[in-house]
Amino acid sequence: MAKDVQLGEVRTWYDETGDGEPVLLLHGGFVDSRSFEPAVAGLAEHFRVYRMDRRGHGRTPDVEGPISYDLMAQDTIAFLDTVVGGSAHLVGYSDGAIVALLVAIRRPDLVRKLVSISGNFHHDGLLPGVLDGFAHEEPMRRLAARYGEVSPDGEEHFGVVADKLIRMARAEPTLTVEELGGITSRTLVIAADDDAMSLEHTIALYRAIPNSELAIVPGASHLLVVEKPAEVYRLVGIFLTTDATQTFQPIRRA
């Protein structure tokens, strides 16, 4: 069931399906909630699944001024307070994972379990040249066409949004391991073995969050949710539907 909700200055598109504890899916940059289609049916067997298109993405219009992770986190907090009416499991991919981390730090009362898929906590965690790839004409043309299928701003506005997102990613996020240490939610960190951020950065994210678990998807890139959706969402589903198990030989968790 698709709807719109006013979150401050942003008229935000969202949908919901299924019943049970709420799960909010937070999409990556340059795309929108349609990218989570492979995840919805399986999760909706156990949860009430919410998807929202963030400002300037998908069916939610852009607004004047820059886009920042802080602003998108504020929008997400407003969505949880206004639409969900309280806490939810957060599953974020790429930019959506960064937004989820910020929400977990600023409003821990709103986050049950947290899943970070290919998220970085500081912009210096991205590998050199990753953002330069967005200067290539062909992938940007494909993204623009996909954006134009649903955006109220039209395909021609994609370049404006893309410029905002690239500027944001070059300077943000700037979280510290100390701030990550304040996350209280049980957390699953997922990344590809050939991701856009270094494995060392992903491990630092995992080590900084006290109650965290780590999964590396083999033979995948930053587009792991497209390349290996069954594997990624199997990990997500198991994490969200089960409690943590006591290991036989704990070291980090001893």
PDB file of C-alpha atoms in Angstrom:
ATOM      1  CA  MET A   1       0.000   0.000   0.000  1.00  0.00           C
ATOM      2  CA  ALA A   2       1.673   3.209  -1.219  1.00  0.00           C
ATOM      3  CA  LYS A   3       1.142   6.585   0.421  1.00  0.00           C
ATOM      4  CA  ASP A   4       2.708  10.012   0.906  1.00  0.00           C
ATOM      5  CA  VAL A   5       3.517  11.737   4.185  1.00  0.00           C
ATOM      6  CA  GLN A   6       4.748  15.267   4.870  1.00  0.00           C
ATOM      7  CA  LEU A   7       8.035  15.137   6.784  1.00  0.00           C
ATOM      8  CA  GLY A   8       8.989  18.753   7.394  1.00  0.00           C
ATOM      9  CA  GLU A   9       9.653  20.301   3.995  1.00  0.00           C
ATOM     10  CA  VAL A  10       9.636  16.968   2.170  1.00  0.00           C
ATOM     11  CA  ARG A  11       6.547  15.209   0.804  1.00  0.00           C
ATOM     12  CA  THR A  12       7.802  11.639   1.197  1.00  0.00           C
ATOM     13  CA  TRP A  13       6.610   8.540  -0.677  1.00  0.00           C
ATOM     14  CA  TYR A  14       6.445   5.239   1.186  1.00  0.00           C
ATOM     15  CA  ASP A  15       4.723   1.868   1.117  1.00  0.00           C
ATOM     16  CA  GLU A  16       4.059  -0.896   3.621  1.00  0.00           C
ATOM     17  CA  THR A  17       3.245  -4.564   3.361  1.00  0.00           C
ATOM     18  CA  GLY A  18       2.974  -7.569   5.665  1.00  0.00           C
ATOM     19  CA  ASP A  19       2.256  -7.845   9.386  1.00  0.00           C
ATOM     20  CA  GLY A  20       4.380  -8.153  12.497  1.00  0.00           C
ATOM     21  CA  GLU A  21       7.226  -6.136  13.945  1.00  0.00           C
ATOM     22  CA  PRO A  22       8.127  -3.171  11.718  1.00  0.00           C
ATOM     23  CA  VAL A  23      11.149  -3.246   9.419  1.00  0.00           C
ATOM     24  CA  LEU A  24      12.235  -0.108   7.563  1.00  0.00           C
ATOM     25  CA  LEU A  25      14.297  -0.605   4.402  1.00  0.00           C
ATOM     26  CA  LEU A  26      16.629   2.292   3.510  1.00  0.00           C
ATOM     27  CA  HIS A  27      17.817   2.267  -0.109  1.00  0.00           C
ATOM     28  CA  GLY A  28      21.154   3.353  -1.540  1.00  0.00           C
ATOM     29  CA  GLY A  29      22.080   6.564  -3.298  1.00  0.00           C
ATOM     30  CA  PHE A  30      21.113   7.333  -6.917  1.00  0.00           C
ATOM     31  CA  VAL A  31      18.333   4.708  -6.698  1.00  0.00           C
ATOM     32  CA  ASP A  32      15.114   4.249  -4.723  1.00  0.00           C
ATOM     33  CA  SER A  33      12.966   1.725  -2.860  1.00  0.00           C
ATOM     34  CA  ARG A  34      12.352  -0.318  -5.994  1.00  0.00           C
ATOM     35  CA  SER A  35      15.849  -1.723  -5.489  1.00  0.00           C
ATOM     36  CA  PHE A  36      14.512  -3.673  -2.498  1.00  0.00           C
ATOM     37  CA  GLU A  37      11.939  -5.629  -4.521  1.00  0.00           C
ATOM     38  CA  PRO A  38      13.836  -8.941  -4.046  1.00  0.00           C
ATOM     39  CA  ALA A  39      13.703  -8.496  -0.263  1.00  0.00           C
ATOM     40  CA  VAL A  40      10.098  -7.504   0.367  1.00  0.00           C
ATOM     41  CA  ALA A  41       8.178 -10.747  -0.162  1.00  0.00           C
ATOM     42  CA  GLY A  42      10.402 -12.825   2.117  1.00  0.00           C
ATOM     43  CA  LEU A  43      10.561 -10.238   4.891  1.00  0.00           C
ATOM     44  CA  ALA A  44       6.808  -9.591   4.714  1.00  0.00           C
ATOM     45  CA  GLU A  45       6.184 -13.199   5.756  1.00  0.00           C
ATOM     46  CA  HIS A  46       7.428 -12.234   9.222  1.00  0.00           C
ATOM     47  CA  PHE A  47       7.344  -8.429   9.429  1.00  0.00           C
ATOM     48  CA  ARG A  48       5.473  -5.293   8.504  1.00  0.00           C
ATOM     49  CA  VAL A  49       7.851  -3.934   5.865  1.00  0.00           C
ATOM     50  CA  TYR A  50       8.143  -0.217   5.217  1.00  0.00           C
ATOM     51  CA  ARG A  51      10.029   1.350   2.334  1.00  0.00           C
ATOM     52  CA  MET A  52      10.504   5.095   1.925  1.00  0.00           C
ATOM     53  CA  ASP A  53      12.046   7.071  -0.921  1.00  0.00           C
ATOM     54  CA  ARG A  54      14.325   9.673   0.638  1.00  0.00           C
ATOM     55  CA  ARG A  55      14.420  13.306  -0.467  1.00  0.00           C
ATOM     56  CA  GLY A  56      15.448  13.634  -4.096  1.00  0.00           C
ATOM     57  CA  HIS A  57      15.144   9.887  -4.725  1.00  0.00           C
ATOM     58  CA  GLY A  58      12.473   7.923  -6.553  1.00  0.00           C
ATOM     59  CA  ARG A  59       8.944   9.185  -6.016  1.00  0.00           C
ATOM     60  CA  THR A  60       9.967  11.754  -3.389  1.00  0.00           C
ATOM     61  CA  PRO A  61      10.795  15.170  -4.892  1.00  0.00           C
ATOM     62  CA  ASP A  62      13.994  17.084  -4.405  1.00  0.00           C
ATOM     63  CA  VAL A  63      13.962  20.283  -2.329  1.00  0.00           C
ATOM     64  CA  GLU A  64      16.101  23.404  -2.462  1.00  0.00           C
ATOM     65  CA  GLY A  65      19.572  23.183  -0.961  1.00  0.00           C
ATOM     66  CA  PRO A  66      22.087  20.383  -0.474  1.00  0.00           C
ATOM     67  CA  ILE A  67      21.363  16.794   0.488  1.00  0.00           C
ATOM     68  CA  SER A  68      23.222  15.509   3.535  1.00  0.00           C
ATOM     69  CA  TYR A  69      23.257  12.353   5.601  1.00  0.00           C
ATOM     70  CA  ASP A  70      22.200  14.434   8.593  1.00  0.00           C
ATOM     71  CA  LEU A  71      19.103  15.734   6.787  1.00  0.00           C
ATOM     72  CA  MET A  72      18.181  12.247   5.587  1.00  0.00           C
ATOM     73  CA  ALA A  73      18.613  10.894   9.111  1.00  0.00           C
ATOM     74  CA  GLN A  74      16.283  13.635  10.389  1.00  0.00           C
ATOM     75  CA  ASP A  75      13.727  12.646   7.733  1.00  0.00           C
ATOM     76  CA  THR A  76      14.029   8.996   8.760  1.00  0.00           C
ATOM     77  CA  ILE A  77      13.573   9.814  12.443  1.00  0.00           C
ATOM     78  CA  ALA A  78      10.474  11.824  11.545  1.00  0.00           C
ATOM     79  CA  PHE A  79       9.175   8.855   9.527  1.00  0.00           C
ATOM     80  CA  LEU A  80       9.662   6.464  12.435  1.00  0.00           C
ATOM     81  CA  ASP A  81       7.967   8.856  14.852  1.00  0.00           C
ATOM     82  CA  THR A  82       5.121   9.816  12.500  1.00  0.00           C
ATOM     83  CA  VAL A  83       4.339   6.771  10.346  1.00  0.00           C
ATOM     84  CA  VAL A  84       5.725   3.742  12.190  1.00  0.00           C
ATOM     85  CA  GLY A  85       4.861   5.275  15.537  1.00  0.00           C
ATOM     86  CA  GLY A  86       7.949   4.012  17.315  1.00  0.00           C
ATOM     87  CA  SER A  87      10.917   1.711  16.929  1.00  0.00           C
ATOM     88  CA  ALA A  88      11.662  -0.577  13.989  1.00  0.00           C
ATOM     89  CA  HIS A  89      14.367  -2.851  12.679  1.00  0.00           C
ATOM     90  CA  LEU A  90      16.474  -0.799  10.241  1.00  0.00           C
ATOM     91  CA  VAL A  91      17.996  -2.389   7.135  1.00  0.00           C
ATOM     92  CA  GLY A  92      20.133   0.080   5.202  1.00  0.00           C
ATOM     93  CA  TYR A  93      22.141  -0.373   2.029  1.00  0.00           C
ATOM     94  CA  SER A  94      25.032   1.933   1.040  1.00  0.00           C
ATOM     95  CA  ASP A  95      23.821   5.511   1.708  1.00  0.00           C
ATOM     96  CA  GLY A  96      20.857   3.969   3.509  1.00  0.00           C
ATOM     97  CA  ALA A  97      23.250   2.137   5.829  1.00  0.00           C
ATOM     98  CA  ILE A  98      24.913   5.433   6.730  1.00  0.00           C
ATOM     99  CA  VAL A  99      21.510   6.952   7.477  1.00  0.00           C
ATOM    100  CA  ALA A 100      20.662   3.939   9.654  1.00  0.00           C
ATOM    101  CA  LEU A 101      23.894   4.336  11.646  1.00  0.00           C
ATOM    102  CA  LEU A 102      23.101   8.002  12.288  1.00  0.00           C
ATOM    103  CA  VAL A 103      19.572   7.179  13.457  1.00  0.00           C
ATOM    104  CA  ALA A 104      20.911   4.472  15.771  1.00  0.00           C
ATOM    105  CA  ILE A 105      23.347   6.937  17.328  1.00  0.00           C
ATOM    106  CA  ARG A 106      20.897   9.819  17.713  1.00  0.00           C
ATOM    107  CA  ARG A 107      17.702   7.963  18.557  1.00  0.00           C
ATOM    108  CA  PRO A 108      18.576   4.531  19.943  1.00  0.00           C
ATOM    109  CA  ASP A 109      15.003   4.254  21.210  1.00  0.00           C
ATOM    110  CA  LEU A 110      13.822   4.008  17.607  1.00  0.00           C
ATOM    111  CA  VAL A 111      16.105   1.153  16.520  1.00  0.00           C
ATOM    112  CA  ARG A 112      15.467  -2.497  17.399  1.00  0.00           C
ATOM    113  CA  LYS A 113      17.992  -4.429  15.296  1.00  0.00           C
ATOM    114  CA  LEU A 114      20.267  -2.747  12.767  1.00  0.00           C
ATOM    115  CA  VAL A 115      21.606  -4.110   9.475  1.00  0.00           C
ATOM    116  CA  SER A 116      24.308  -2.189   7.615  1.00  0.00           C
ATOM    117  CA  ILE A 117      24.858  -3.452   4.056  1.00  0.00           C
ATOM    118  CA  SER A 118      27.917  -1.957   2.332  1.00  0.00           C
ATOM    119  CA  GLY A 119      27.916   1.161   4.473  1.00  0.00           C
ATOM    120  CA  ASN A 120      30.866   3.338   5.424  1.00  0.00           C
ATOM    121  CA  PHE A 121      31.022   5.435   8.587  1.00  0.00           C
ATOM    122  CA  HIS A 122      33.596   7.937   7.271  1.00  0.00           C
ATOM    123  CA  HIS A 123      34.132   9.181   3.743  1.00  0.00           C
ATOM    124  CA  ASP A 124      37.812   8.271   3.883  1.00  0.00           C
ATOM    125  CA  GLY A 125      36.772   4.616   4.057  1.00  0.00           C
ATOM    126  CA  LEU A 126      35.874   4.689   0.356  1.00  0.00           C
ATOM    127  CA  LEU A 127      38.542   3.323  -1.949  1.00  0.00           C
ATOM    128  CA  PRO A 128      40.352   5.850  -4.162  1.00  0.00           C
ATOM    129  CA  GLY A 129      38.533   6.603  -7.406  1.00  0.00           C
ATOM    130  CA  VAL A 130      35.183   5.083  -6.408  1.00  0.00           C
ATOM    131  CA  LEU A 131      33.292   8.343  -6.753  1.00  0.00           C
ATOM    132  CA  ASP A 132      35.056   9.136 -10.039  1.00  0.00           C
ATOM    133  CA  GLY A 133      33.092   6.277 -11.569  1.00  0.00           C
ATOM    134  CA  PHE A 134      29.988   8.434 -11.482  1.00  0.00           C
ATOM    135  CA  ALA A 135      31.570  10.690 -14.115  1.00  0.00           C
ATOM    136  CA  HIS A 136      31.148   7.956 -16.721  1.00  0.00           C
ATOM    137  CA  GLU A 137      28.343   8.778 -19.121  1.00  0.00           C
ATOM    138  CA  GLU A 138      26.763   5.349 -19.695  1.00  0.00           C
ATOM    139  CA  PRO A 139      26.010   4.330 -16.071  1.00  0.00           C
ATOM    140  CA  MET A 140      24.757   7.837 -15.305  1.00  0.00           C
ATOM    141  CA  ARG A 141      22.448   7.692 -18.335  1.00  0.00           C
ATOM    142  CA  ARG A 142      20.998   4.399 -17.102  1.00  0.00           C
ATOM    143  CA  LEU A 143      20.491   5.798 -13.599  1.00  0.00           C
ATOM    144  CA  ALA A 144      18.866   8.935 -15.012  1.00  0.00           C
ATOM    145  CA  ALA A 145      16.429   6.910 -17.099  1.00  0.00           C
ATOM    146  CA  ARG A 146      15.494   4.798 -14.084  1.00  0.00           C
ATOM    147  CA  TYR A 147      15.046   7.957 -11.988  1.00  0.00           C
ATOM    148  CA  GLY A 148      12.839   9.504 -14.676  1.00  0.00           C
ATOM    149  CA  GLU A 149      10.437   6.555 -14.621  1.00  0.00           C
ATOM    150  CA  VAL A 150       8.973   7.665 -11.279  1.00  0.00           C
ATOM    151  CA  SER A 151      10.435  11.002 -10.159  1.00  0.00           C
ATOM    152  CA  PRO A 152       7.996  13.927  -9.956  1.00  0.00           C
ATOM    153  CA  ASP A 153      10.938  16.150 -10.935  1.00  0.00           C
ATOM    154  CA  GLY A 154      11.513  14.391 -14.257  1.00  0.00           C
ATOM    155  CA  GLU A 155      14.553  12.712 -15.761  1.00  0.00           C
ATOM    156  CA  GLU A 156      16.200  16.040 -16.581  1.00  0.00           C
ATOM    157  CA  HIS A 157      16.548  16.805 -12.847  1.00  0.00           C
ATOM    158  CA  PHE A 158      18.680  13.734 -12.162  1.00  0.00           C
ATOM    159  CA  GLY A 159      21.912  15.592 -12.835  1.00  0.00           C
ATOM    160  CA  VAL A 160      21.090  18.079 -10.082  1.00  0.00           C
ATOM    161  CA  VAL A 161      20.450  15.326  -7.549  1.00  0.00           C
ATOM    162  CA  ALA A 162      23.505  13.326  -8.657  1.00  0.00           C
ATOM    163  CA  ASP A 163      25.725  16.375  -8.166  1.00  0.00           C
ATOM    164  CA  LYS A 164      24.333  16.868  -4.649  1.00  0.00           C
ATOM    165  CA  LEU A 165      24.953  13.217  -3.756  1.00  0.00           C
ATOM    166  CA  ILE A 166      28.512  13.181  -5.083  1.00  0.00           C
ATOM    167  CA  ARG A 167      29.348  16.380  -3.190  1.00  0.00           C
ATOM    168  CA  MET A 168      27.877  14.822  -0.037  1.00  0.00           C
ATOM    169  CA  ALA A 169      29.815  11.562  -0.402  1.00  0.00           C
ATOM    170  CA  ARG A 170      33.118  13.385  -0.880  1.00  0.00           C
ATOM    171  CA  ALA A 171      32.765  15.164   2.480  1.00  0.00           C
ATOM    172  CA  GLU A 172      30.493  12.896   4.542  1.00  0.00           C
ATOM    173  CA  PRO A 173      29.946  10.930   6.712  1.00  0.00           C
ATOM    174  CA  THR A 174      32.408  11.832   9.457  1.00  0.00           C
ATOM    175  CA  LEU A 175      31.461   9.437  12.246  1.00  0.00           C
ATOM    176  CA  THR A 176      34.088   8.296  14.733  1.00  0.00           C
ATOM    177  CA  VAL A 177      34.619   4.910  16.315  1.00  0.00           C
ATOM    178  CA  GLU A 178      33.723   6.537  19.631  1.00  0.00           C
ATOM    179  CA  GLU A 179      30.309   7.563  18.278  1.00  0.00           C
ATOM    180  CA  LEU A 180      29.756   4.091  16.830  1.00  0.00           C
ATOM    181  CA  GLY A 181      30.539   2.701  20.266  1.00  0.00           C
ATOM    182  CA  GLY A 182      27.341   4.305  21.503  1.00  0.00           C
ATOM    183  CA  ILE A 183      25.125   2.147  19.267  1.00  0.00           C
ATOM    184  CA  THR A 184      23.163  -0.169  21.542  1.00  0.00           C
ATOM    185  CA  SER A 185      21.220  -2.165  18.948  1.00  0.00           C
ATOM    186  CA  ARG A 186      22.275  -5.655  17.991  1.00  0.00           C
ATOM    187  CA  THR A 187      23.860  -5.014  14.597  1.00  0.00           C
ATOM    188  CA  LEU A 188      24.745  -7.044  11.518  1.00  0.00           C
ATOM    189  CA  VAL A 189      27.462  -5.586   9.280  1.00  0.00           C
ATOM    190  CA  ILE A 190      27.380  -7.017   5.743  1.00  0.00           C
ATOM    191  CA  ALA A 191      29.804  -6.157   2.947  1.00  0.00           C
ATOM    192  CA  ALA A 192      31.138  -7.650  -0.265  1.00  0.00           C
ATOM    193  CA  ASP A 193      34.667  -8.984  -0.521  1.00  0.00           C
ATOM    194  CA  ASP A 194      35.264  -6.471  -3.346  1.00  0.00           C
ATOM    195  CA  ASP A 195      33.259  -3.534  -2.026  1.00  0.00           C
ATOM    196  CA  ALA A 196      33.541   0.227  -2.543  1.00  0.00           C
ATOM    197  CA  MET A 197      35.077   0.672   0.895  1.00  0.00           C
ATOM    198  CA  SER A 198      38.143  -1.155   2.137  1.00  0.00           C
ATOM    199  CA  LEU A 199      37.745  -4.366   4.100  1.00  0.00           C
ATOM    200  CA  GLU A 200      39.765  -2.687   6.841  1.00  0.00           C
ATOM    201  CA  HIS A 201      37.124   0.045   7.085  1.00  0.00           C
ATOM    202  CA  THR A 202      34.333  -2.536   7.259  1.00  0.00           C
ATOM    203  CA  ILE A 203      36.174  -4.401  10.009  1.00  0.00           C
ATOM    204  CA  ALA A 204      36.649  -1.134  11.902  1.00  0.00           C
ATOM    205  CA  LEU A 205      32.892  -0.547  11.684  1.00  0.00           C
ATOM    206  CA  TYR A 206      32.213  -4.047  12.993  1.00  0.00           C
ATOM    207  CA  ARG A 207      34.715  -3.720  15.826  1.00  0.00           C
ATOM    208  CA  ALA A 208      33.450  -0.283  16.878  1.00  0.00           C
ATOM    209  CA  ILE A 209      29.818  -1.338  17.411  1.00  0.00           C
ATOM    210  CA  PRO A 210      29.678  -3.311  20.680  1.00  0.00           C
ATOM    211  CA  ASN A 211      26.885  -5.781  19.899  1.00  0.00           C
ATOM    212  CA  SER A 212      27.724  -6.509  16.273  1.00  0.00           C
ATOM    213  CA  GLU A 213      28.144  -9.430  13.906  1.00  0.00           C
ATOM    214  CA  LEU A 214      29.970  -9.557  10.570  1.00  0.00           C
ATOM    215  CA  ALA A 215      29.239 -11.205   7.220  1.00  0.00           C
ATOM    216  CA  ILE A 216      31.367 -10.885   4.073  1.00  0.00           C
ATOM    217  CA  VAL A 217      29.669 -11.970   0.852  1.00  0.00           C
ATOM    218  CA  PRO A 218      32.196 -13.658  -1.466  1.00  0.00           C
ATOM    219  CA  GLY A 219      32.475 -12.937  -5.159  1.00  0.00           C
ATOM    220  CA  ALA A 220      30.493  -9.708  -4.964  1.00  0.00           C
ATOM    221  CA  SER A 221      30.964  -5.961  -5.368  1.00  0.00           C
ATOM    222  CA  HIS A 222      29.219  -2.911  -3.914  1.00  0.00           C
ATOM    223  CA  LEU A 223      26.212  -4.002  -5.996  1.00  0.00           C
ATOM    224  CA  LEU A 224      25.882  -7.210  -3.955  1.00  0.00           C
ATOM    225  CA  VAL A 225      22.132  -6.646  -3.431  1.00  0.00           C
ATOM    226  CA  VAL A 226      21.748  -6.940  -7.218  1.00  0.00           C
ATOM    227  CA  GLU A 227      24.427  -9.572  -7.802  1.00  0.00           C
ATOM    228  CA  LYS A 228      23.557 -11.924  -4.922  1.00  0.00           C
ATOM    229  CA  PRO A 229      20.196 -10.865  -3.469  1.00  0.00           C
ATOM    230  CA  ALA A 230      19.248 -14.369  -2.269  1.00  0.00           C
ATOM    231  CA  GLU A 231      22.432 -14.667  -0.232  1.00  0.00           C
ATOM    232  CA  VAL A 232      22.256 -11.148   1.175  1.00  0.00           C
ATOM    233  CA  TYR A 233      18.598 -11.298   2.194  1.00  0.00           C
ATOM    234  CA  ARG A 234      18.966 -14.807   3.609  1.00  0.00           C
ATOM    235  CA  LEU A 235      21.527 -13.351   6.013  1.00  0.00           C
ATOM    236  CA  VAL A 236      19.218 -10.428   6.801  1.00  0.00           C
ATOM    237  CA  GLY A 237      16.214 -12.696   7.366  1.00  0.00           C
ATOM    238  CA  ILE A 238      18.067 -15.043   9.719  1.00  0.00           C
ATOM    239  CA  PHE A 239      19.453 -12.118  11.712  1.00  0.00           C
ATOM    240  CA  LEU A 240      16.075 -10.416  12.107  1.00  0.00           C
ATOM    241  CA  THR A 241      14.122 -13.560  13.003  1.00  0.00           C
ATOM    242  CA  THR A 242      16.518 -15.176  15.490  1.00  0.00           C
ATOM    243  CA  ASP A 243      18.189 -14.277  18.754  1.00  0.00           C
ATOM    244  CA  ALA A 244      21.937 -14.189  19.159  1.00  0.00           C
ATOM    245  CA  THR A 245      23.428 -17.601  19.909  1.00  0.00           C
ATOM    246  CA  GLN A 246      26.089 -18.327  22.517  1.00  0.00           C
ATOM    247  CA  THR A 247      29.211 -19.494  20.724  1.00  0.00           C
ATOM    248  CA  PHE A 248      31.327 -22.341  22.046  1.00  0.00           C
ATOM    249  CA  GLN A 249      34.657 -20.561  21.869  1.00  0.00           C
ATOM    250  CA  PRO A 250      34.039 -16.822  22.286  1.00  0.00           C
ATOM    251  CA  ILE A 251      36.988 -14.458  22.041  1.00  0.00           C
ATOM    252  CA  ARG A 252      35.692 -11.032  21.076  1.00  0.00           C
ATOM    253  CA  ARG A 253      32.440 -11.773  22.914  1.00  0.00           C
ATOM    254  CA  ALA A 254      34.021 -13.489  25.915  1.00  0.00           C
TER     255      ALA A 254
END
